[in-house]
Short mmCIF file of C-alpha atoms in Angstrom, two decimals:
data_model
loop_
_atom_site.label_atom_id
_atom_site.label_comp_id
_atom_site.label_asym_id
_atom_site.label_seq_id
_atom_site.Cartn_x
_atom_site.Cartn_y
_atom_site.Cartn_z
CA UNK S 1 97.34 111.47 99.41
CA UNK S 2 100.07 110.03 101.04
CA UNK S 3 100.58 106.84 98.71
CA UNK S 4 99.89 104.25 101.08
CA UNK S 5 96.97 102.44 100.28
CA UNK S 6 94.25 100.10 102.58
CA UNK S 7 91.37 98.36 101.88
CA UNK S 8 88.61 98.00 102.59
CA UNK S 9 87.73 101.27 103.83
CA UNK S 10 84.93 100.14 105.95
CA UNK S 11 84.16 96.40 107.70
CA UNK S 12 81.32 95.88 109.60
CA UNK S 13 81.32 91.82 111.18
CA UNK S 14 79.68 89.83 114.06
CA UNK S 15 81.38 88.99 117.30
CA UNK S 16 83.35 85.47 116.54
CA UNK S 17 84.45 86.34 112.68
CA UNK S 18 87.67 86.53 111.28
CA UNK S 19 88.88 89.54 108.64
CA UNK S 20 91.97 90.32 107.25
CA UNK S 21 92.85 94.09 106.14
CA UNK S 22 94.98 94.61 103.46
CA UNK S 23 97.92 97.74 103.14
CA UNK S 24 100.34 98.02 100.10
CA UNK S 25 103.04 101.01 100.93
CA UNK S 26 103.98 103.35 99.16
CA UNK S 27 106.54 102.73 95.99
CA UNK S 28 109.83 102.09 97.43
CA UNK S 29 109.08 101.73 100.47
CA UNK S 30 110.24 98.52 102.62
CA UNK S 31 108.68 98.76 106.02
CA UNK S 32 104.89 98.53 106.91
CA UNK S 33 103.79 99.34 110.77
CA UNK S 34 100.12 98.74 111.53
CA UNK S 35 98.45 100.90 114.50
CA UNK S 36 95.39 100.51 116.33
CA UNK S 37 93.02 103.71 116.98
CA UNK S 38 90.61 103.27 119.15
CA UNK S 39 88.49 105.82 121.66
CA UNK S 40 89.70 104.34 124.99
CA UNK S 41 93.36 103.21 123.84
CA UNK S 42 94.19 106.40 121.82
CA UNK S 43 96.70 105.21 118.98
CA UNK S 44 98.44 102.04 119.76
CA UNK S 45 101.33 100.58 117.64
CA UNK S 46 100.42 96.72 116.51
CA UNK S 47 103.17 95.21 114.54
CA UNK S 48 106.19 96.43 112.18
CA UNK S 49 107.78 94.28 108.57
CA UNK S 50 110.44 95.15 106.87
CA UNK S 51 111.19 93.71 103.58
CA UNK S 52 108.73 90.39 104.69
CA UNK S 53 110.12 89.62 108.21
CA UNK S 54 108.75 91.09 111.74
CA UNK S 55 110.58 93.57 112.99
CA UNK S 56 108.90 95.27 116.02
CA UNK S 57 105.75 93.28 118.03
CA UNK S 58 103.59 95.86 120.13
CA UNK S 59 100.99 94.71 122.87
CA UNK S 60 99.47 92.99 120.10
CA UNK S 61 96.69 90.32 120.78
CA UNK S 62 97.47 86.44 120.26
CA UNK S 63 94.21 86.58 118.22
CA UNK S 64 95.83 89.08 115.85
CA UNK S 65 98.11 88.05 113.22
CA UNK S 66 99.96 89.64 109.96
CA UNK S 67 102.78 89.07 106.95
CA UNK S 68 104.24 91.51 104.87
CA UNK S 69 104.34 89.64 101.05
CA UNK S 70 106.93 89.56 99.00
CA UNK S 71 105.70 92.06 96.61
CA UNK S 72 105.86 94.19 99.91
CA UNK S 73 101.96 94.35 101.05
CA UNK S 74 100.77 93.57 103.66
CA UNK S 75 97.40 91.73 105.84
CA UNK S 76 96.55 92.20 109.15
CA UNK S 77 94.93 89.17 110.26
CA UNK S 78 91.85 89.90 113.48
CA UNK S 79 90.39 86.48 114.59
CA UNK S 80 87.66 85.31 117.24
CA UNK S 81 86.77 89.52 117.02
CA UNK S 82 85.58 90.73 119.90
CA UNK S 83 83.32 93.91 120.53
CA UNK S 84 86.44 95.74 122.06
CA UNK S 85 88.10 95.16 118.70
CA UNK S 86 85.85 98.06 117.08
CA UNK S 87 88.74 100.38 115.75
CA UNK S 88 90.27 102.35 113.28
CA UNK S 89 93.25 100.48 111.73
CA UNK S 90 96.31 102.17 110.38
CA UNK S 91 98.49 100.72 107.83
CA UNK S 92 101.80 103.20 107.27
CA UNK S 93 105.32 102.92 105.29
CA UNK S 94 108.56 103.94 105.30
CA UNK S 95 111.77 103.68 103.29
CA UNK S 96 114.05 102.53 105.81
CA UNK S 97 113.30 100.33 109.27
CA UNK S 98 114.66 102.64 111.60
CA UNK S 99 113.44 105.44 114.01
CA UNK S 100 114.70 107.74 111.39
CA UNK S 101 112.75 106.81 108.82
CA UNK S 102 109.69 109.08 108.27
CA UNK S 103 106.12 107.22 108.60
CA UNK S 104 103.57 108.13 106.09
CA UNK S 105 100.01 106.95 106.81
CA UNK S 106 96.96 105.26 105.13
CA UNK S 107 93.63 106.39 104.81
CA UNK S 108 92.52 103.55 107.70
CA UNK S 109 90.25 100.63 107.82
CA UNK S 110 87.35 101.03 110.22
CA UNK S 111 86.08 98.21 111.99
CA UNK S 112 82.64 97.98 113.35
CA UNK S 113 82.26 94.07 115.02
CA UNK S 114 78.35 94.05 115.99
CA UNK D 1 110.47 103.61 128.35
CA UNK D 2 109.93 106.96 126.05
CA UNK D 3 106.60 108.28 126.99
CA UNK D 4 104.96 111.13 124.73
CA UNK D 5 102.41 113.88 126.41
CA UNK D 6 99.99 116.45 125.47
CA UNK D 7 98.77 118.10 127.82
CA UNK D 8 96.17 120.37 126.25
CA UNK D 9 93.13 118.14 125.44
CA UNK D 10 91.39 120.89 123.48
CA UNK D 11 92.31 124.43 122.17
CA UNK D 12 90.71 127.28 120.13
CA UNK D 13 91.66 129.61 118.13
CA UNK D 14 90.38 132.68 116.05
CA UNK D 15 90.82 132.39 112.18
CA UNK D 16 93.84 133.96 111.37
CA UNK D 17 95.85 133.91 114.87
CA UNK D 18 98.30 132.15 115.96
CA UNK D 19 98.39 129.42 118.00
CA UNK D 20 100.84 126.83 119.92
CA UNK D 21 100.27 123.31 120.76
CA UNK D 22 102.34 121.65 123.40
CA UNK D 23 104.29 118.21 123.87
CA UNK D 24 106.93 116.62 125.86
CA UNK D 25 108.84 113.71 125.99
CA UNK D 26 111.09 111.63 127.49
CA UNK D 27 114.09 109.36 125.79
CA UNK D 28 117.31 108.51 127.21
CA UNK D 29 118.62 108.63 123.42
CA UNK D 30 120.48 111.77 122.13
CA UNK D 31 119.77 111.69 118.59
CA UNK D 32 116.49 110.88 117.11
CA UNK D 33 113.46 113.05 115.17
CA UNK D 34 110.33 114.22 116.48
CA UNK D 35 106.80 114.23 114.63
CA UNK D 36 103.70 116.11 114.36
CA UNK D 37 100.68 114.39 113.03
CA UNK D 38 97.48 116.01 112.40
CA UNK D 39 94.05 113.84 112.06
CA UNK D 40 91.03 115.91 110.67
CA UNK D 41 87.40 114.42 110.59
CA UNK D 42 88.29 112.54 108.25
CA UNK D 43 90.45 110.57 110.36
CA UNK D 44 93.22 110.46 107.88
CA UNK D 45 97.14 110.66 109.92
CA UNK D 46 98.37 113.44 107.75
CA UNK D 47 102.81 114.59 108.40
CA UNK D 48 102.79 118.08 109.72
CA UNK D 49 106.17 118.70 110.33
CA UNK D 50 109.30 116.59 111.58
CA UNK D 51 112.26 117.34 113.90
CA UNK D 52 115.87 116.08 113.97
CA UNK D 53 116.82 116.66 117.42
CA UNK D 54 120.87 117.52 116.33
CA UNK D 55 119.43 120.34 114.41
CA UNK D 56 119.84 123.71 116.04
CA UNK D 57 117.57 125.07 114.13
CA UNK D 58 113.86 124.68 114.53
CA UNK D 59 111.48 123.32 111.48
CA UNK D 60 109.57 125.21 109.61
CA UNK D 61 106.64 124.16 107.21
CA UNK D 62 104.61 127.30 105.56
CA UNK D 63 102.58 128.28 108.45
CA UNK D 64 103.88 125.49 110.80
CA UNK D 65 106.88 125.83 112.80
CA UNK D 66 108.17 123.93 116.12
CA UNK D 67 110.06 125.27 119.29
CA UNK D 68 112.35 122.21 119.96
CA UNK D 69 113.96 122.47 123.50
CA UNK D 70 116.27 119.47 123.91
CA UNK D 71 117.30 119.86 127.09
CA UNK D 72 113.67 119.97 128.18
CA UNK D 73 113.10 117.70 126.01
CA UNK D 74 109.83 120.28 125.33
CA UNK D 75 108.05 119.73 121.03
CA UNK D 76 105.56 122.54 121.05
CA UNK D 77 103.93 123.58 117.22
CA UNK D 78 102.78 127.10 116.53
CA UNK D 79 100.53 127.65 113.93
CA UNK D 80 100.58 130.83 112.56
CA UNK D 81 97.45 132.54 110.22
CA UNK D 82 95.33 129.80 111.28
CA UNK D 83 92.41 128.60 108.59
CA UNK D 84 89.47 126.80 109.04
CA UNK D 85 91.18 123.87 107.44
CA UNK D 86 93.28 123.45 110.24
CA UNK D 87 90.78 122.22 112.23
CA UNK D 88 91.64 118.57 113.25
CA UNK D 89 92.97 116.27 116.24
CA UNK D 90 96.92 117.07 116.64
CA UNK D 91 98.98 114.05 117.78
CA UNK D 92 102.78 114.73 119.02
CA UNK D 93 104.60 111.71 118.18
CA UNK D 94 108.16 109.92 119.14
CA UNK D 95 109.85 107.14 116.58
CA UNK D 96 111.13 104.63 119.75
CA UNK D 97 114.28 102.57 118.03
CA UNK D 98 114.08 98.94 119.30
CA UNK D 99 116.40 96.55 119.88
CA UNK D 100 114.97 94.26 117.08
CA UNK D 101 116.21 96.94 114.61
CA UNK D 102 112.47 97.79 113.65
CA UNK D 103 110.90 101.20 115.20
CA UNK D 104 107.32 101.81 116.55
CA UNK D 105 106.10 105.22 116.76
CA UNK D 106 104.74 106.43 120.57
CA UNK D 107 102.03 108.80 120.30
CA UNK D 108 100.86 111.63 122.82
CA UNK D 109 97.07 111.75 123.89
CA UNK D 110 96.38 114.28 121.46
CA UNK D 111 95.12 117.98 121.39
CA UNK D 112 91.74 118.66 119.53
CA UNK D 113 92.05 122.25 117.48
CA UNK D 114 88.83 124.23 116.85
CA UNK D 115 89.07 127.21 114.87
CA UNK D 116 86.75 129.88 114.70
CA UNK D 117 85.62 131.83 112.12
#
């Protein structure tokens, strides 16, 4: 158990819907990173906070938004979904904001849009 | 840009043997750490191992060691005594430091370890 924590597990929704996954890192930790994982793409980095403000932006979609809190969580925001937006989605922590910092990974949120 | 790559898509191995995945990179940094994830069926990203690349020596993690070659910028993992546990999808992975002061990790293709009994 690495300590970082996401919810829900599992999210099945219709093309058109809007969801919001949820991630709260691990205790003491400042930075949240969320990844995309899915079978054509391989694992693709989506956003990284540190300490509530954006950090990092990777190729990620105008219909996807997110916030780190100030008690540290964070939501990852998927609008208008989209078939293609199927996926596994990684929430992970670390203490620090830099390259240096070690990453330590949730369990995932799968997302089935039907 | 730093690019990651496996290129083993799949491997086997017998229970108990060793085994070595392979990884390379490229960065025009000169200090930074290198990462081995490992993603069994349950899809969980689980830390195998990590290397700082100003340390000489190689990392070690019970049965889980790298061969770090800087200067071919090579990030191979051996896996010694292999169990059936070790079965899973093995991602190589590089922390990129941006200019925004945040980092994004870049991830190889993976290789998919089967070990048999």
């Amino acid at each position: 158990d690495s300590g970082v924590t996401q919810t829900p597990k599992h999210l099945i929704t219709a093309t058109g819907q809007r969801v919001t996954l949820r991630c709260s890192p691990r205790s003491g930790d400042l930075s949240v990173y969320w990844y995309q994982q899915s079978l054509d793409q391989g694992l693709q980095f989506l956003i990284h906070y540190y300490n509530g403000e954006e950090r990092a932006k990777g190729n990620i979609l105008e219909r996807f938004s997110a916030q780190q809190f100030p008690d540290l969580h964070s939501e990852l925001n998927l609008s208008s979904l989209e078939l293609g937006d199927s996926a596994l989605y990684f929430c992970a922590s670390s203490v620090g904001r830099t390259s240096k910092d070690t990453q330590y990974f949730g369990p995932g949120t799968r997302l089935t849009v039907l | 840009a730093q690019t990651v790559t496996q290129s083993q898509p799949e491997m086997s191995v017998q229970e108990a043997e060793t085994v070595t995945l392979s990884c390379t990179y490229d960065t025009s940094e000169s200090d930074y750490y290198l990462f081995w994830y490992k993603q069994p069926p349950s899809r969980q990203m689980i830390l195998v191992i990590r290397q700082e690349a100003y340390k000489q020596q190689n990392a070690t993690e019970n049965r889980f060691s790298v061969n770090f070659q800087k200067a071919a910028k090579s990030f191979s993992l051996k896996i010694s005594d292999s169990q059936l546990g070790d079965a899973a999808m093995y991602f190589c992975a590089y922390p990129a430091p941006l200019e925004t002061s945040g980092s994004r990790l870049t991830f190889g293709e993976g290789t998919q370890l089967t070990v048999n009994p």
